[in-house]
Coordinates of C-alpha atoms and ligand atoms in Angstrom, one line a residue:
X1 CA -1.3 -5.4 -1.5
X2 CA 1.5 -7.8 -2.5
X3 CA 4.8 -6.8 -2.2
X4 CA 8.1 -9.0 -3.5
X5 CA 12.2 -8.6 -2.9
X6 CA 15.1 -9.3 -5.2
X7 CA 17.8 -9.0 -3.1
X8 CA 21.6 -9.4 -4.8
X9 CA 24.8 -9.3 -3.2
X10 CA 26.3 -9.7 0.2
X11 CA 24.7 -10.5 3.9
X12 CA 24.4 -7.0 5.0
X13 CA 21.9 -6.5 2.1
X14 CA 20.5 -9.7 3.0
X15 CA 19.9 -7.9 6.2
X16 CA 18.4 -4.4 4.7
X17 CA 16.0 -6.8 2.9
X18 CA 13.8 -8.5 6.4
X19 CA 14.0 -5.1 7.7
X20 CA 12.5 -3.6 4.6
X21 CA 10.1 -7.0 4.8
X22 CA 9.5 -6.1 8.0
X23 CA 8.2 -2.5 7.8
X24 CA 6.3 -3.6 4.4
X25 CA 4.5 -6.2 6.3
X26 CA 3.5 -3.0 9.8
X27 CA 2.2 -1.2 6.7
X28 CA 0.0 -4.1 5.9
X29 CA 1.5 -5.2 2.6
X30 CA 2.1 -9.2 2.4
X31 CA 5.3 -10.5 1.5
X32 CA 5.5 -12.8 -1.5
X33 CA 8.3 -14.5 -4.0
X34 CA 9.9 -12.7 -6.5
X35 CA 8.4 -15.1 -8.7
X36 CA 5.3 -14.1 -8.0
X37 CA 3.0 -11.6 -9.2
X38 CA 2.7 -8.5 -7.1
X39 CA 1.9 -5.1 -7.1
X40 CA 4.8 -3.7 -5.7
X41 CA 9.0 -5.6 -6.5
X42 CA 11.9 -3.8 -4.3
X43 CA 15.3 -4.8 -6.2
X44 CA 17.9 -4.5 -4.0
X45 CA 20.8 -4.1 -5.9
X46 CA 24.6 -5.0 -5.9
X47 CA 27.1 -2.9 -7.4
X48 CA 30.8 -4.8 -6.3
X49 CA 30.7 -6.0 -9.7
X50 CA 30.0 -5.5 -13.2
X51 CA 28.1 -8.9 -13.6
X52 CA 26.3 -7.6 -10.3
X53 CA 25.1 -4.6 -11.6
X54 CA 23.9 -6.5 -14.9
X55 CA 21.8 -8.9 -12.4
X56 CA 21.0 -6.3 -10.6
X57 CA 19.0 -4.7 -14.0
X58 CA 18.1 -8.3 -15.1
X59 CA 15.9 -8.7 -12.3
X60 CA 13.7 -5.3 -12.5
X61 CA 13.4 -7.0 -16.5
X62 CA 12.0 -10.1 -14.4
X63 CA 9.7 -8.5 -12.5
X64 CA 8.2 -6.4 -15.1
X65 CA 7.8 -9.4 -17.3
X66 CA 5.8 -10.6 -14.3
X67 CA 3.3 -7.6 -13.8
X68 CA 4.0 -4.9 -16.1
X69 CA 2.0 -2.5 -14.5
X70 CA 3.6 -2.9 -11.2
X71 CA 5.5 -0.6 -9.2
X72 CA 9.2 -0.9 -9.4
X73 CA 12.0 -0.2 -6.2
X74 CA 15.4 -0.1 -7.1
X75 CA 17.3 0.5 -3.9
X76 CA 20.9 -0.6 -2.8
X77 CA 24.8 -0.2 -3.8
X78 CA 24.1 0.4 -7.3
X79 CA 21.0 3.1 -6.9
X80 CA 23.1 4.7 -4.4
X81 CA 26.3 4.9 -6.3
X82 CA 24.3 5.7 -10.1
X83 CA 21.1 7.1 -9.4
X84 CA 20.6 9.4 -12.6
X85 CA 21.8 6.4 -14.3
X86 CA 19.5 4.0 -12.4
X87 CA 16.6 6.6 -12.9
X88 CA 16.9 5.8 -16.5
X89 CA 16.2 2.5 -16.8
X90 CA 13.2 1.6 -18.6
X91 CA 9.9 0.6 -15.9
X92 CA 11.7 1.4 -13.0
X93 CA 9.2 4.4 -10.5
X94 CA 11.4 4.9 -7.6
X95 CA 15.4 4.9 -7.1
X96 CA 15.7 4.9 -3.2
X97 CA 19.8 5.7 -1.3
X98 CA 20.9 2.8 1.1
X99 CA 20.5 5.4 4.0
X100 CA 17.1 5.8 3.0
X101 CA 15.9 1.8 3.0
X102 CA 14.1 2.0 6.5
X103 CA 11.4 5.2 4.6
X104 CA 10.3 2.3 2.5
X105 CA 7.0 1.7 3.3
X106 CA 6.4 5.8 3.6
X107 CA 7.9 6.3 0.4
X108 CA 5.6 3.9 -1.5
X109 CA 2.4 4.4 0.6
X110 CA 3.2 8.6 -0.6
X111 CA 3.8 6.9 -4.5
X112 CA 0.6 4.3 -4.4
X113 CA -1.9 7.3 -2.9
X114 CA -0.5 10.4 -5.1
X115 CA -2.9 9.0 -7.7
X116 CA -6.2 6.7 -7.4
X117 CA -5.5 4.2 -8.8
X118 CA -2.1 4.6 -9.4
X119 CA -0.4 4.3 -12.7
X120 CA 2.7 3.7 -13.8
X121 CA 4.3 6.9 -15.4
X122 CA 7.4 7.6 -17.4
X123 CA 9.1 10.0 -14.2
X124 CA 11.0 7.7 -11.9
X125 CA 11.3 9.4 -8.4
X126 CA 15.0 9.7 -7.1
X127 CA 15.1 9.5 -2.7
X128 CA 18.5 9.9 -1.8
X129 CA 20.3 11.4 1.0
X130 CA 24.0 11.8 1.5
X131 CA 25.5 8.5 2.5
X132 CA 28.2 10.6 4.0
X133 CA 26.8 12.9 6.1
X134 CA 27.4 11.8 9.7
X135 CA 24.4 9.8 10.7
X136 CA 23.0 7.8 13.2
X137 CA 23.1 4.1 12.6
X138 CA 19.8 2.4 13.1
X139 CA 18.6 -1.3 12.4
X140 CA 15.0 -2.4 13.1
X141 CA 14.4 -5.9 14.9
X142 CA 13.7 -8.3 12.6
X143 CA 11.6 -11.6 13.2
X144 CA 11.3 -12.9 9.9
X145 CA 14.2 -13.4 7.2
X146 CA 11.9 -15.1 4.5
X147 CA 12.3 -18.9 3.8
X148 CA 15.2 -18.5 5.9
X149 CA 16.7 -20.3 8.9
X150 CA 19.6 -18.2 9.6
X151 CA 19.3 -14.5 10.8
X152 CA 21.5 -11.9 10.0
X153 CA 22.5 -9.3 12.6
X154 CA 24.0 -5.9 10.8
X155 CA 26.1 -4.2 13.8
X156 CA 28.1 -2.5 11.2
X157 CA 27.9 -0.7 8.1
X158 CA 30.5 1.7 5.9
X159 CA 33.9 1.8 5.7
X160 CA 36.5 3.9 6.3
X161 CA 39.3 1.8 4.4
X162 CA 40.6 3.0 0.5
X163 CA 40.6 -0.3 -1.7
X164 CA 41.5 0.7 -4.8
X165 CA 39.1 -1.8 -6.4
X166 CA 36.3 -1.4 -3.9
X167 CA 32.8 0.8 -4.5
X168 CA 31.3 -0.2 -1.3
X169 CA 32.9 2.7 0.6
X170 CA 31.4 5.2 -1.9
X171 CA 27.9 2.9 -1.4
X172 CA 27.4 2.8 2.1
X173 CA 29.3 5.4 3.8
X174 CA 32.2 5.9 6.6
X175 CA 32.3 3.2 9.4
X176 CA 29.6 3.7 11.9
X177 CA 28.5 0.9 14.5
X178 CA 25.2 0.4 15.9
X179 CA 24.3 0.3 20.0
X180 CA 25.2 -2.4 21.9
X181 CA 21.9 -2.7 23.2
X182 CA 20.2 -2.6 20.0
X183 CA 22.1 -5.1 18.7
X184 CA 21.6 -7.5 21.7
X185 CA 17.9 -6.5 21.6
X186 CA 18.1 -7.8 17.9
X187 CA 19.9 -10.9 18.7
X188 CA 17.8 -11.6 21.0
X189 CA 14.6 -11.0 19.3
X190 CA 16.0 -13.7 16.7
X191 CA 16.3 -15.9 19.0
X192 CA 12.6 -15.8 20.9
X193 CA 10.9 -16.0 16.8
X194 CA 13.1 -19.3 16.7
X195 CA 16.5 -18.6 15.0
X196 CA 19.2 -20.7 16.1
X197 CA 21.7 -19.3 14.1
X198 CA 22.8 -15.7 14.3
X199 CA 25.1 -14.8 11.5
X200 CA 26.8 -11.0 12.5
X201 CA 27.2 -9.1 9.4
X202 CA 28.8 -5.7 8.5
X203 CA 30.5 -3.9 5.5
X204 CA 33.8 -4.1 7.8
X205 CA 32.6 -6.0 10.9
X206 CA 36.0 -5.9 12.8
X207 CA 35.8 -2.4 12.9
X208 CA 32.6 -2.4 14.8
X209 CA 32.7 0.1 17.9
X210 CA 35.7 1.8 17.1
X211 CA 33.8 5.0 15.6
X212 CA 32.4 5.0 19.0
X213 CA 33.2 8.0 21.4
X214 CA 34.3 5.7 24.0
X215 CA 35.2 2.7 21.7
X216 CA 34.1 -0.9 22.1
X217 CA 35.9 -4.0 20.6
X218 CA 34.1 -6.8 18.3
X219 CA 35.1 -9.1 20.5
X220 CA 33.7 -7.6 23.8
X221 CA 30.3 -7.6 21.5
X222 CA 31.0 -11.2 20.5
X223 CA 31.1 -12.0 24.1
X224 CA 28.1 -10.2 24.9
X225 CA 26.0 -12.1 22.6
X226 CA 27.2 -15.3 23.9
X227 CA 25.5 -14.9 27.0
X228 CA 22.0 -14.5 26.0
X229 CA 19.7 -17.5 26.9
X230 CA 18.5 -19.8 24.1
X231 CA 19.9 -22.7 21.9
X232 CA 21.6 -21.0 19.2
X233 CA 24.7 -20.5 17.7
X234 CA 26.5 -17.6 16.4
X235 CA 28.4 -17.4 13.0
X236 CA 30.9 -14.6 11.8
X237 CA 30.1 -13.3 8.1
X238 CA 33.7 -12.2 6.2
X239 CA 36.6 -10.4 8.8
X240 CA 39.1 -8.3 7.8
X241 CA 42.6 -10.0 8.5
X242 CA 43.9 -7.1 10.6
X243 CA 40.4 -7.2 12.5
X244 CA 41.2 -10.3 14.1
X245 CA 42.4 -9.9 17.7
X246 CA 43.9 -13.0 19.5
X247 CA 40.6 -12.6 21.9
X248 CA 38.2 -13.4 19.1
X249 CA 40.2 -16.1 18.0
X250 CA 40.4 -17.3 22.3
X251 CA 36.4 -17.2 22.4
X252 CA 35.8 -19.2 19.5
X253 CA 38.4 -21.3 20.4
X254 CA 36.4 -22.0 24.6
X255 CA 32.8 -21.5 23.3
X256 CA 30.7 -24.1 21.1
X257 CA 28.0 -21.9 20.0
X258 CA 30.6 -19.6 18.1
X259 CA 31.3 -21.5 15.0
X260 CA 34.7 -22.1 14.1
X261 CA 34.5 -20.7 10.7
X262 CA 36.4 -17.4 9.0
X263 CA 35.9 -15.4 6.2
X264 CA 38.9 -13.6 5.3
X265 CA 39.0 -11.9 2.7
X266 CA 42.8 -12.5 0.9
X267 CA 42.3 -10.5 -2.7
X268 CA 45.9 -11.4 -3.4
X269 CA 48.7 -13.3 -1.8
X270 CA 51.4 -10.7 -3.7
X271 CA 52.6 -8.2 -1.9
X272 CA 53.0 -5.3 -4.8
X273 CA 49.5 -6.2 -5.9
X274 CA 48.1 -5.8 -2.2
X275 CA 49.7 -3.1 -2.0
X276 CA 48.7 -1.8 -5.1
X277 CA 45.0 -2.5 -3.7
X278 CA 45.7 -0.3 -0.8
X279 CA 44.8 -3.4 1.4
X280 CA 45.8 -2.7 5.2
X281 CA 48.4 -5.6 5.1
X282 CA 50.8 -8.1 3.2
X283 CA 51.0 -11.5 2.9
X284 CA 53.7 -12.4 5.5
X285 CA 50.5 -10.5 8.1
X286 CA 47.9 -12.6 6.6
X287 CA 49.6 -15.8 6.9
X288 CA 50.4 -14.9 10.6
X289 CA 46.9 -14.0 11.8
X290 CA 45.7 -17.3 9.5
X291 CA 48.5 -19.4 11.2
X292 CA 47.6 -17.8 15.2
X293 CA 43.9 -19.0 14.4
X294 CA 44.5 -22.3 13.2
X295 CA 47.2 -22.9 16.0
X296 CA 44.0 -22.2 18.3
X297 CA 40.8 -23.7 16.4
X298 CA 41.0 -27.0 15.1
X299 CA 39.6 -27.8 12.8
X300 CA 38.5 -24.5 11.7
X301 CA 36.5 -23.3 8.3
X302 CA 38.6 -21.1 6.5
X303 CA 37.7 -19.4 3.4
X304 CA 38.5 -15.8 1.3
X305 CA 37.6 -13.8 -1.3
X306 CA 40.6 -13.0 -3.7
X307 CA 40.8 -10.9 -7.0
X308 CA 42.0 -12.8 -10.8
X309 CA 43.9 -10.4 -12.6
X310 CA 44.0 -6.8 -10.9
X311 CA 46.1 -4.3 -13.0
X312 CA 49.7 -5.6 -13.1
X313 CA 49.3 -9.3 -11.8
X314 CA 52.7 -10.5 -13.4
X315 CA 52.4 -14.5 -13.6
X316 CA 54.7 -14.4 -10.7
X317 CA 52.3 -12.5 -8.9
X318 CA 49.7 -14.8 -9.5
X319 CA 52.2 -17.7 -8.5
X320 CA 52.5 -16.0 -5.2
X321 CA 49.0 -16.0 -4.6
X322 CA 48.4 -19.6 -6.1
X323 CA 51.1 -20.6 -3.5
X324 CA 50.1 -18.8 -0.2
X325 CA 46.4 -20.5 -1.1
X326 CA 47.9 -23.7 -1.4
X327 CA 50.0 -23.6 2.0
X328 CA 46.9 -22.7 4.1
X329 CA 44.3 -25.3 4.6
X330 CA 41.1 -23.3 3.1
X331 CA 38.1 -25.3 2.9
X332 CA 36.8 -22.9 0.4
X333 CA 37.3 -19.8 -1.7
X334 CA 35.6 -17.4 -3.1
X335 CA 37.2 -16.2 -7.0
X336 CA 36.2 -13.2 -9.0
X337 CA 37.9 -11.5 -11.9
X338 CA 38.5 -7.9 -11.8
X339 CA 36.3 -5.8 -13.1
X340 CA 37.0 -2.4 -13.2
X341 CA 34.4 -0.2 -11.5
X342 CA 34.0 3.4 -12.0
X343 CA 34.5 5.8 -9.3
X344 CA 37.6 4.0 -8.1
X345 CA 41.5 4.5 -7.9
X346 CA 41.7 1.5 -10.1
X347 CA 39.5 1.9 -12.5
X348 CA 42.1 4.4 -14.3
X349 CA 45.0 1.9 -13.6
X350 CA 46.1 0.8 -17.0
X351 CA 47.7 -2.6 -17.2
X352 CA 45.1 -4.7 -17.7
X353 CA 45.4 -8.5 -18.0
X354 CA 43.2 -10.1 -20.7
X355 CA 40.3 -11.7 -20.4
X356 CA 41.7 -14.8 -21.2
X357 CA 44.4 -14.9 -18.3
X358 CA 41.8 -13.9 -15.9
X359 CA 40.1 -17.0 -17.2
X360 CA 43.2 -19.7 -17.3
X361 CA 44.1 -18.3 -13.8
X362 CA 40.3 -18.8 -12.3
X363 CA 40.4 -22.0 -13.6
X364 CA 43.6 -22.8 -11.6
X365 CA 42.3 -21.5 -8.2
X366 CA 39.1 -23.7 -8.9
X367 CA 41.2 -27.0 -9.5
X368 CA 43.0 -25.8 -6.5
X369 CA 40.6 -25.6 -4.3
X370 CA 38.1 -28.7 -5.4
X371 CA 41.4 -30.6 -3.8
X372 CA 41.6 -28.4 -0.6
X373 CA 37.9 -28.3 -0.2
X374 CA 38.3 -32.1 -0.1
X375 CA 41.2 -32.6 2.2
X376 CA 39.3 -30.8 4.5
X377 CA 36.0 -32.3 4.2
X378 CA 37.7 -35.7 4.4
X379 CA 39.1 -34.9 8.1
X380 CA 35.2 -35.4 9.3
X381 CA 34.6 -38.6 8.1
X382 CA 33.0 -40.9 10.9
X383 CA 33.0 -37.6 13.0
X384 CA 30.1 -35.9 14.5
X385 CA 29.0 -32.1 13.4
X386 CA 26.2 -30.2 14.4
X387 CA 23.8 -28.9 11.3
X388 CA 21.1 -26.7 10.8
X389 CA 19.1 -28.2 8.4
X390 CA 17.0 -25.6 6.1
X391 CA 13.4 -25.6 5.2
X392 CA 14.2 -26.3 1.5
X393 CA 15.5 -30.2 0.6
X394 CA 17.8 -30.8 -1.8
X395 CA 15.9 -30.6 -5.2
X396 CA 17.8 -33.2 -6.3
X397 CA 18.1 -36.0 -3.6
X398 CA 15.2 -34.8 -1.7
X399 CA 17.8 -34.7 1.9
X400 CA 17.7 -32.6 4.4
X401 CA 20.6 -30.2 3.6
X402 CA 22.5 -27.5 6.0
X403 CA 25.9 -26.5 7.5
X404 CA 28.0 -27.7 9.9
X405 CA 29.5 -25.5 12.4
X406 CA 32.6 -25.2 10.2
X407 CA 30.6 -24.0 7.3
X408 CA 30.6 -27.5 5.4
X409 CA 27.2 -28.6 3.5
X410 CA 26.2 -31.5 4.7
X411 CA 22.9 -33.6 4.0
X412 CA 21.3 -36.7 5.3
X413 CA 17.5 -39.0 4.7
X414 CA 15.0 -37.7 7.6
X415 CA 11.9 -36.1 8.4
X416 CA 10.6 -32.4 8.1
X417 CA 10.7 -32.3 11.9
X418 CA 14.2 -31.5 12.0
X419 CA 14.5 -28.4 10.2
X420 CA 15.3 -25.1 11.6
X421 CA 17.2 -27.3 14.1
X422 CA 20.5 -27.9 15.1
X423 CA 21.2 -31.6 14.5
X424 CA 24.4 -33.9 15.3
X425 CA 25.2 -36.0 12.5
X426 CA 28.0 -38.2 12.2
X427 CA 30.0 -37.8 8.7
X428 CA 29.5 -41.3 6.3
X429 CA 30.6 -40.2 2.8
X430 CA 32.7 -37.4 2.0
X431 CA 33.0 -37.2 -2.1
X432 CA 34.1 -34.2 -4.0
X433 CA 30.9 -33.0 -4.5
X434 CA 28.9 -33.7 -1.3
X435 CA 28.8 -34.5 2.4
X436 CA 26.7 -36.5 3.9
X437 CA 26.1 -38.6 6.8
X438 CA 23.7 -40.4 9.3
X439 CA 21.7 -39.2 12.4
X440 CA 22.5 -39.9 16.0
Ligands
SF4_501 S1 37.7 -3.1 3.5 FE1 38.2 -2.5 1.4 S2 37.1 -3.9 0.1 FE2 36.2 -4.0 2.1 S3 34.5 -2.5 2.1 FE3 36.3 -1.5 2.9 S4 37.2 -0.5 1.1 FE4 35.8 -2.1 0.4

């Protein structure tokens, strides 16, 4: 039987997915494209956003438009934080919790064989345990992440911060870590099935090992995994600011196979609206642990996440944030618009900014960071970066396209031979819209 995955959202559901894919595939079941017909479509969802949660419906819509008689998955952030709501919408058979993603193949083996042949009926079946009963953290080695050339480790999920904004917490749980061992055993199964990147991913990664009964740093973890034999490199996915010991910062400083890239999340460079947010620092903090890690990486990738138009973003709020962007040298940003998400302090906060701010301010932070993103790309011209060129071209140009070790896209004219590797390339042109250079 055929079995195909949406998957929406951030790298720790990126990671759910190939273990889902993985324990599909011991059941027999062969993994195809969401494009494709199958008999069986997992959607996992997304819920950090009101667009995400429309996508996240949009794509069972898709599926069913492909096979209409096939069985429908919705698991995820938004099954797990709506699942009477989820239950109810129209083809879906199965709404499955985020702690119950690794009963997959169970679950639908119990739904295919209740009736020969199976039908599709009008009950959806709701499997959803308590995310916040305390729980033992498992991940499954994973060998395959589909038409992928980067692996994602989860060491991490939950969280045990209070963002006003945020539904992840209520999605996935207080912060537990996974073993040590497993984790290396993970890594290093990547590795031997030919990964040569390793992207560690968690809900709050920093916090990894401190829910621990004798507690573990990231960075002791970080280390760890730099030790293991292979050619591979190691990438951080997003980082809270006050996650970010000097000792992390001293490692991928002294070792080349930790990329010099960061994530860090800003949401606002105003200190009444962070604080507002319940975020666990202010912008004077931020700029210090951004300042201690440039000092110590150069260059270095920096990007964030920040929030348009939370409840009570004065122009002058926004002006402190449009200014603390502009006096660090991010080489890219991430920019959403509040939307208020049930379930959350916020949500019943009620000075909203219109839709239109939202817009002119987006539109701001996108002019300011085309410039950024260039300054910085410009730095590498006639200088030599290491890529891992991916398995798809460019559909336009036909290149080879990848990343650089500090997170900058980068293509160049060669042969199929050099995907899924690590290639230096020195830096030609450098133009707003692309990077790209020559090989060696
Ligand atoms: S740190 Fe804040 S935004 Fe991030 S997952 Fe935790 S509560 Fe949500």
């Amino acid at each position: 039987m055929k079995v195909a995955f949406a998957t929406l959202g951030c790298r720790t559901n990126q990671h759910d997915t190939a273990e889902m894919q993985s324990l599909m595939e011991q059941e027999g079941f062969s993994i195809v494209d969401a494009r494709e017909n199958a008999d069986v479509y997992v959607i996992n969802t997304c819920s950090v956003t009101a667009r995400s949660d429309y996508s996240s419906r949009l794509a069972v819509k898709r599926s069913l438009a492909i096979n209409e008689n096939a069985l429908v998955v919705f698991t995820g952030c938004y099954a797990q934080l709506a699942p009477e709501e989820a239950a109810n919408i129209n083809g879906l058979d199965i709404v499955l919790g985020n702690a119950n993603k690794l009963e997959i193949a169970n679950v639908i083996k119990d739904t295919l064989n209740a009736k020969t042949p199976w039908e599709k009926s009008d009950k959806t079946e709701i499997f959803m345990s308590d995310i916040h009963r305390k729980r033992v953290f498992r991940t499954i080695p994973v060998s395959k992440f589909q038409g992928k050339t980067k692996a994602f480790i989860k060491v991490q999920t939950g969280c045990d911060e209070k963002c006003a904004f945020c539904t992840v917490v209520r999605a996935r749980g207080k912060s537990i870590s996974d073993s040590r061992d497993n984790i290396l055993n993970n890594v290093r199964e990547a590795i031997d099935s030919g990964f040569r990147e390793i992207t560690l991913t968690g809900i709050n990664l920093g916090t990894y090992g401190m829910d621990k009964e004798r507690a573990e740093t990231f960075t002791s973890l970080v280390r760890d995994i730099l030790k293991l034999k292979g050619d591979f490199r190691v990438r951080l996915s997003s980082i809270n600011p006050m996650e970010i010991e000097d000792d992390l910062l001293q490692l991928m400083a002294d070792h080349e196979n930790l990329c010099p890239h960061l994530h860090i999340p800003l949401q606002s460079g105003d200190d009444t609206i962070l604080a507002r947010m319940r975020r666990n620092y202010n912008s004077a903090q931020y700029l210090e642990v951004a300042h201690r890690a440039l000092e110590k990486i150069a260059p270095l990738g920096l990007g964030a996440d920040v929030i348009i138009g939370f409840p009570g973003e004065t122009d002058a709020c926004f002006e402190n944030t449009r200014h603390l962007i502009e006096s660090l040298p991010f080489s890219y940003l991430h920019a959403f618009s509040y939307s208020p998400r049930k379930g959350t302090e916020a949500y019943d906060f009620k000075d909203n900014i219109p839709k239109a701010v939202k817009k002119e301010r987006n539109k701001i932070l996108t002019d300011l960071i085309k410039e950024k993103s260039l300054e910085f790309r410009q730095q590498f011209r006639n200088q030599t970066v290491t890529v891992l060129f991916e398995n798809q071209r460019d559909p336009v140009t036909g290149d080879l396209k990848g990343y650089s070790e500090h997170y900058l896209p980068v293509s160049v004219k060669g042969n199929d031979d050099l995907k899924n590797q690590l290639v230096p390339v020195t830096i030609e042109e450098v133009t707003e819209h692309q990077v790209s250079g020559c090989l060696q």
